[in-house]
């Protein structure tokens, strides 16, 4: 059992699962990416417990550092628990389960529920996450890949390399119908999760583009790589730029409700990099309060695709929104 002032973790009978009771602390909630970073920590903890690998100090057989990088991150917000709706002191139950995703990857599911919510026993099932999500819960899907540097001190040319003690064979298998492999591969090839206009939606305005200079004070992690949660912040910075160009207020931005967000990670960057972020936006024809922002982030100097995201937002009862 792992304990701290804010989190208590308990290993369940299923060796691939962890359950936690969490009190939301200041470092976990905001209008930005704090909660995504914390869930990422839980992913590392779950993979470490399920595979027997020290994910914080993993190395190749030759002794070179390897990192459990994020390749795909999906969030589905609930009516009660959603990414930007958490407050100090909220009590949550967090259930996590790790699945096989090849010899150099892992897929982890999380459910964040109000602590008092009556939930079925047993491990978290993919069918619940994808087919029958509880309307009050937030669900997260993470795909992580082991990577290593091909050149010391450079974030270019990263390649897949798993530590020799990564014990994945005993993990449960993800049914192929729920695998995001094809979805993410298509998004990487097309530079978008929505190469075509989504069904039932119509364009909500012209495309928007902005530049972002990599912030070495905020965006790099302790290994010198662009931190996975910083991608959320960079995309949110571009979305806020669009928001303001439409005459929408910052308070309205902070009240946005994320219904569904997908983020694919396809590259990293070195200090000094500048990114170009493009944004397309649609809204539901029958209900303009539901919007989708589709964004791509590229290295401005090379044009390399670094990440794509799709964010479905419920603007709620806000009125007078362009």
Short mmCIF file of C-alpha atoms in Angstrom, two decimals, residues 51-292:
data_model
loop_
_atom_site.label_atom_id
_atom_site.label_comp_id
_atom_site.label_asym_id
_atom_site.label_seq_id
_atom_site.Cartn_x
_atom_site.Cartn_y
_atom_site.Cartn_z
CA UNK A 51 5.04 -5.14 -15.26
CA UNK A 52 7.53 -5.20 -12.40
CA UNK A 53 9.63 -2.54 -14.15
CA UNK A 54 11.13 0.50 -12.47
CA UNK A 55 9.74 2.97 -15.00
CA UNK A 56 11.54 5.91 -13.40
CA UNK A 57 15.03 4.47 -13.89
CA UNK A 58 14.62 1.98 -16.76
CA UNK A 59 17.58 1.13 -18.98
CA UNK A 60 18.39 -0.99 -21.99
CA UNK A 61 20.51 -4.12 -21.69
CA UNK A 62 23.46 -1.90 -22.65
CA UNK A 63 22.70 0.50 -19.77
CA UNK A 64 21.23 3.39 -21.78
CA UNK A 65 18.20 5.26 -20.34
CA UNK A 66 14.77 4.45 -21.77
CA UNK A 67 11.58 6.39 -21.13
CA UNK A 68 7.93 5.36 -21.01
CA UNK A 69 6.71 8.00 -23.44
CA UNK A 70 3.12 8.91 -24.26
CA UNK A 71 1.90 8.04 -27.75
CA UNK A 72 -1.88 8.44 -27.37
CA UNK A 73 -3.93 10.11 -24.66
CA UNK A 74 -7.73 10.14 -24.68
CA UNK A 75 -10.00 11.80 -22.12
CA UNK A 76 -13.78 11.47 -21.91
CA UNK A 77 -15.31 13.88 -19.42
CA UNK A 78 -18.36 13.04 -17.35
CA UNK A 79 -21.28 15.04 -16.04
CA UNK A 80 -19.76 15.25 -12.55
CA UNK A 81 -16.03 14.62 -13.11
CA UNK A 82 -14.46 16.39 -16.06
CA UNK A 83 -10.94 17.75 -16.63
CA UNK A 84 -11.52 21.40 -15.74
CA UNK A 85 -14.29 20.85 -13.20
CA UNK A 86 -12.24 19.56 -10.23
CA UNK A 87 -11.89 21.62 -7.06
CA UNK A 88 -9.74 21.49 -3.91
CA UNK A 89 -10.89 18.73 -1.59
CA UNK A 90 -12.98 16.75 -4.08
CA UNK A 91 -12.91 13.06 -3.15
CA UNK A 92 -12.35 10.61 -5.99
CA UNK A 93 -12.01 6.90 -6.53
CA UNK A 94 -9.50 6.17 -9.29
CA UNK A 95 -9.43 2.70 -10.87
CA UNK A 96 -6.63 1.81 -13.30
CA UNK A 97 -5.87 -1.27 -15.39
CA UNK A 98 -2.92 -2.06 -17.66
CA UNK A 99 -3.17 -4.10 -20.89
CA UNK A 100 -0.76 -5.64 -23.36
CA UNK A 101 0.00 -3.48 -26.39
CA UNK A 102 2.98 -5.25 -27.91
CA UNK A 103 6.45 -5.94 -26.55
CA UNK A 104 7.46 -2.26 -26.35
CA UNK A 105 4.20 -0.59 -25.32
CA UNK A 106 1.40 -0.67 -22.78
CA UNK A 107 -2.21 0.54 -22.76
CA UNK A 108 -3.70 1.81 -19.51
CA UNK A 109 -7.33 2.65 -18.72
CA UNK A 110 -8.41 4.89 -15.85
CA UNK A 111 -11.80 5.73 -14.35
CA UNK A 112 -12.12 8.78 -12.10
CA UNK A 113 -15.37 8.61 -10.13
CA UNK A 114 -16.91 10.53 -7.24
CA UNK A 115 -15.75 8.67 -4.13
CA UNK A 116 -19.30 7.95 -2.94
CA UNK A 117 -20.51 6.63 -6.30
CA UNK A 118 -21.76 3.03 -6.23
CA UNK A 119 -19.75 1.15 -8.87
CA UNK A 120 -19.63 -2.53 -9.82
CA UNK A 121 -16.84 -4.64 -8.36
CA UNK A 122 -14.08 -6.23 -10.39
CA UNK A 123 -11.44 -4.77 -12.69
CA UNK A 124 -12.16 -1.91 -15.09
CA UNK A 125 -13.37 -3.36 -18.39
CA UNK A 126 -12.78 -1.85 -21.87
CA UNK A 127 -16.47 -2.39 -22.65
CA UNK A 128 -17.41 0.03 -19.88
CA UNK A 129 -14.95 2.66 -21.05
CA UNK A 130 -15.99 2.49 -24.71
CA UNK A 131 -19.60 1.26 -24.72
CA UNK A 132 -21.22 1.93 -21.34
CA UNK A 133 -19.39 4.77 -19.56
CA UNK A 134 -20.99 5.93 -16.34
CA UNK A 135 -22.30 9.47 -17.00
CA UNK A 136 -20.73 10.85 -13.80
CA UNK A 137 -17.21 9.50 -14.40
CA UNK A 138 -14.16 10.67 -16.31
CA UNK A 139 -12.38 8.00 -18.38
CA UNK A 140 -8.81 8.08 -19.69
CA UNK A 141 -7.00 5.86 -22.17
CA UNK A 142 -3.18 6.05 -22.40
CA UNK A 143 -0.90 4.27 -24.85
CA UNK A 144 2.77 4.46 -23.84
CA UNK A 145 5.83 3.41 -25.80
CA UNK A 146 9.33 2.79 -24.52
CA UNK A 147 11.77 5.12 -26.31
CA UNK A 148 15.47 5.96 -26.20
CA UNK A 149 17.67 8.67 -27.66
CA UNK A 150 19.68 7.86 -30.76
CA UNK A 151 22.08 10.75 -29.99
CA UNK A 152 23.02 12.03 -26.52
CA UNK A 153 21.40 15.36 -25.68
CA UNK A 154 19.12 15.37 -28.75
CA UNK A 155 15.34 14.86 -28.87
CA UNK A 156 15.47 14.11 -32.60
CA UNK A 157 15.48 10.55 -33.92
CA UNK A 158 13.98 8.92 -30.83
CA UNK A 159 13.45 5.19 -31.33
CA UNK A 160 11.55 2.37 -29.62
CA UNK A 161 13.57 0.36 -27.10
CA UNK A 162 12.12 -1.52 -24.13
CA UNK A 163 14.03 -2.47 -20.95
CA UNK A 164 14.76 -6.21 -20.75
CA UNK A 165 12.72 -6.61 -17.52
CA UNK A 166 9.49 -5.25 -19.04
CA UNK A 167 7.18 -8.17 -18.20
CA UNK A 168 4.22 -7.58 -20.50
CA UNK A 169 3.26 -11.16 -21.45
CA UNK A 170 1.13 -11.75 -18.36
CA UNK A 171 -0.97 -8.60 -18.81
CA UNK A 172 -4.57 -8.92 -20.04
CA UNK A 173 -5.13 -8.52 -23.76
CA UNK A 174 -7.13 -5.59 -25.11
CA UNK A 175 -9.90 -6.83 -27.45
CA UNK A 176 -9.04 -5.71 -30.97
CA UNK A 177 -12.37 -3.92 -31.35
CA UNK A 178 -11.23 -1.44 -28.68
CA UNK A 179 -7.65 -0.99 -29.86
CA UNK A 180 -6.78 2.62 -30.86
CA UNK A 181 -3.91 1.46 -33.06
CA UNK A 182 -5.66 2.09 -36.39
CA UNK A 183 -7.23 5.36 -35.22
CA UNK A 184 -3.90 6.84 -34.17
CA UNK A 185 -2.07 5.54 -37.23
CA UNK A 186 -4.60 7.24 -39.52
CA UNK A 187 -4.37 10.47 -37.53
CA UNK A 188 -0.60 10.43 -37.92
CA UNK A 189 -0.84 9.86 -41.65
CA UNK A 190 -3.55 12.48 -42.21
CA UNK A 191 -2.30 15.03 -39.66
CA UNK A 192 -5.75 15.04 -38.11
CA UNK A 193 -8.25 12.91 -36.24
CA UNK A 194 -10.86 14.40 -38.60
CA UNK A 195 -9.56 14.51 -42.18
CA UNK A 196 -13.20 14.90 -43.22
CA UNK A 197 -15.88 17.08 -41.60
CA UNK A 198 -17.44 15.01 -38.79
CA UNK A 199 -20.95 13.78 -39.45
CA UNK A 200 -23.64 16.14 -38.18
CA UNK A 201 -21.23 19.06 -37.84
CA UNK A 202 -20.67 22.17 -39.96
CA UNK A 203 -17.73 24.62 -40.12
CA UNK A 204 -17.88 27.16 -37.29
CA UNK A 205 -15.58 29.77 -38.82
CA UNK A 206 -12.29 30.22 -40.66
CA UNK A 207 -9.16 28.27 -39.78
CA UNK A 208 -6.80 29.80 -37.24
CA UNK A 209 -3.00 29.55 -36.98
CA UNK A 210 -0.57 30.70 -34.32
CA UNK A 211 3.07 30.17 -33.38
CA UNK A 212 4.39 28.93 -30.06
CA UNK A 213 8.00 29.19 -28.86
CA UNK A 214 9.05 26.21 -26.73
CA UNK A 215 9.32 27.40 -23.13
CA UNK A 216 12.34 25.72 -21.55
CA UNK A 217 11.21 26.85 -18.07
CA UNK A 218 7.87 25.05 -18.33
CA UNK A 219 7.72 22.61 -21.23
CA UNK A 220 10.72 20.32 -20.62
CA UNK A 221 10.75 17.49 -18.09
CA UNK A 222 13.62 16.24 -15.95
CA UNK A 223 14.95 14.10 -18.81
CA UNK A 224 15.16 17.12 -21.12
CA UNK A 225 12.25 15.94 -23.29
CA UNK A 226 9.15 17.98 -24.03
CA UNK A 227 6.82 16.98 -21.17
CA UNK A 228 3.74 15.08 -22.34
CA UNK A 229 1.35 17.35 -20.41
CA UNK A 230 2.95 20.41 -22.06
CA UNK A 231 1.38 19.31 -25.35
CA UNK A 232 -2.04 19.85 -23.75
CA UNK A 233 -0.93 23.33 -22.63
CA UNK A 234 0.43 24.26 -26.05
CA UNK A 235 -2.80 23.22 -27.75
CA UNK A 236 -4.82 25.08 -25.11
CA UNK A 237 -2.72 28.19 -25.75
CA UNK A 238 -3.65 27.98 -29.44
CA UNK A 239 -7.29 27.38 -28.58
CA UNK A 240 -7.30 30.40 -26.24
CA UNK A 241 -5.80 32.51 -29.04
CA UNK A 242 -8.69 31.47 -31.28
CA UNK A 243 -11.14 32.01 -28.42
CA UNK A 244 -10.04 35.61 -27.94
CA UNK A 245 -10.10 36.28 -31.69
CA UNK A 246 -13.79 35.36 -31.60
CA UNK A 247 -14.46 37.87 -28.83
CA UNK A 248 -14.96 35.18 -26.19
CA UNK A 249 -13.86 35.97 -22.66
CA UNK A 250 -11.23 34.21 -20.59
CA UNK A 251 -13.82 33.33 -17.93
CA UNK A 252 -15.83 31.50 -20.56
CA UNK A 253 -12.67 29.63 -21.60
CA UNK A 254 -12.10 28.49 -18.02
CA UNK A 255 -15.69 27.18 -17.87
CA UNK A 256 -15.29 25.02 -20.98
CA UNK A 257 -16.33 21.41 -20.52
CA UNK A 258 -14.26 18.77 -22.31
CA UNK A 259 -16.56 16.01 -23.53
CA UNK A 260 -13.88 14.09 -25.44
CA UNK A 261 -10.25 14.84 -26.26
CA UNK A 262 -7.80 12.72 -28.25
CA UNK A 263 -4.11 13.57 -28.50
CA UNK A 264 -1.53 11.75 -30.59
CA UNK A 265 2.20 12.30 -29.91
CA UNK A 266 4.39 11.88 -32.98
CA UNK A 267 7.59 13.81 -32.26
CA UNK A 268 9.62 15.72 -29.71
CA UNK A 269 11.71 18.88 -29.93
CA UNK A 270 14.90 20.51 -28.71
CA UNK A 271 15.25 23.84 -26.89
CA UNK A 272 14.82 26.78 -29.26
CA UNK A 273 12.10 25.09 -31.29
CA UNK A 274 9.16 27.07 -32.61
CA UNK A 275 5.84 25.37 -33.34
CA UNK A 276 3.07 26.26 -35.75
CA UNK A 277 -0.35 25.22 -34.46
CA UNK A 278 -3.29 25.15 -36.87
CA UNK A 279 -6.90 25.01 -35.67
CA UNK A 280 -10.07 24.02 -37.48
CA UNK A 281 -13.44 24.28 -35.76
CA UNK A 282 -16.89 22.81 -36.31
CA UNK A 283 -20.12 22.87 -34.33
CA UNK A 284 -23.07 20.55 -34.20
CA UNK A 285 -25.69 21.67 -36.68
CA UNK A 286 -28.56 20.78 -34.34
CA UNK A 287 -26.86 22.26 -31.24
CA UNK A 288 -24.12 24.90 -31.81
CA UNK A 289 -23.10 24.67 -28.15
CA UNK A 290 -21.24 21.45 -29.06
CA UNK A 291 -17.98 22.25 -30.84
CA UNK A 292 -14.99 20.28 -32.05
#
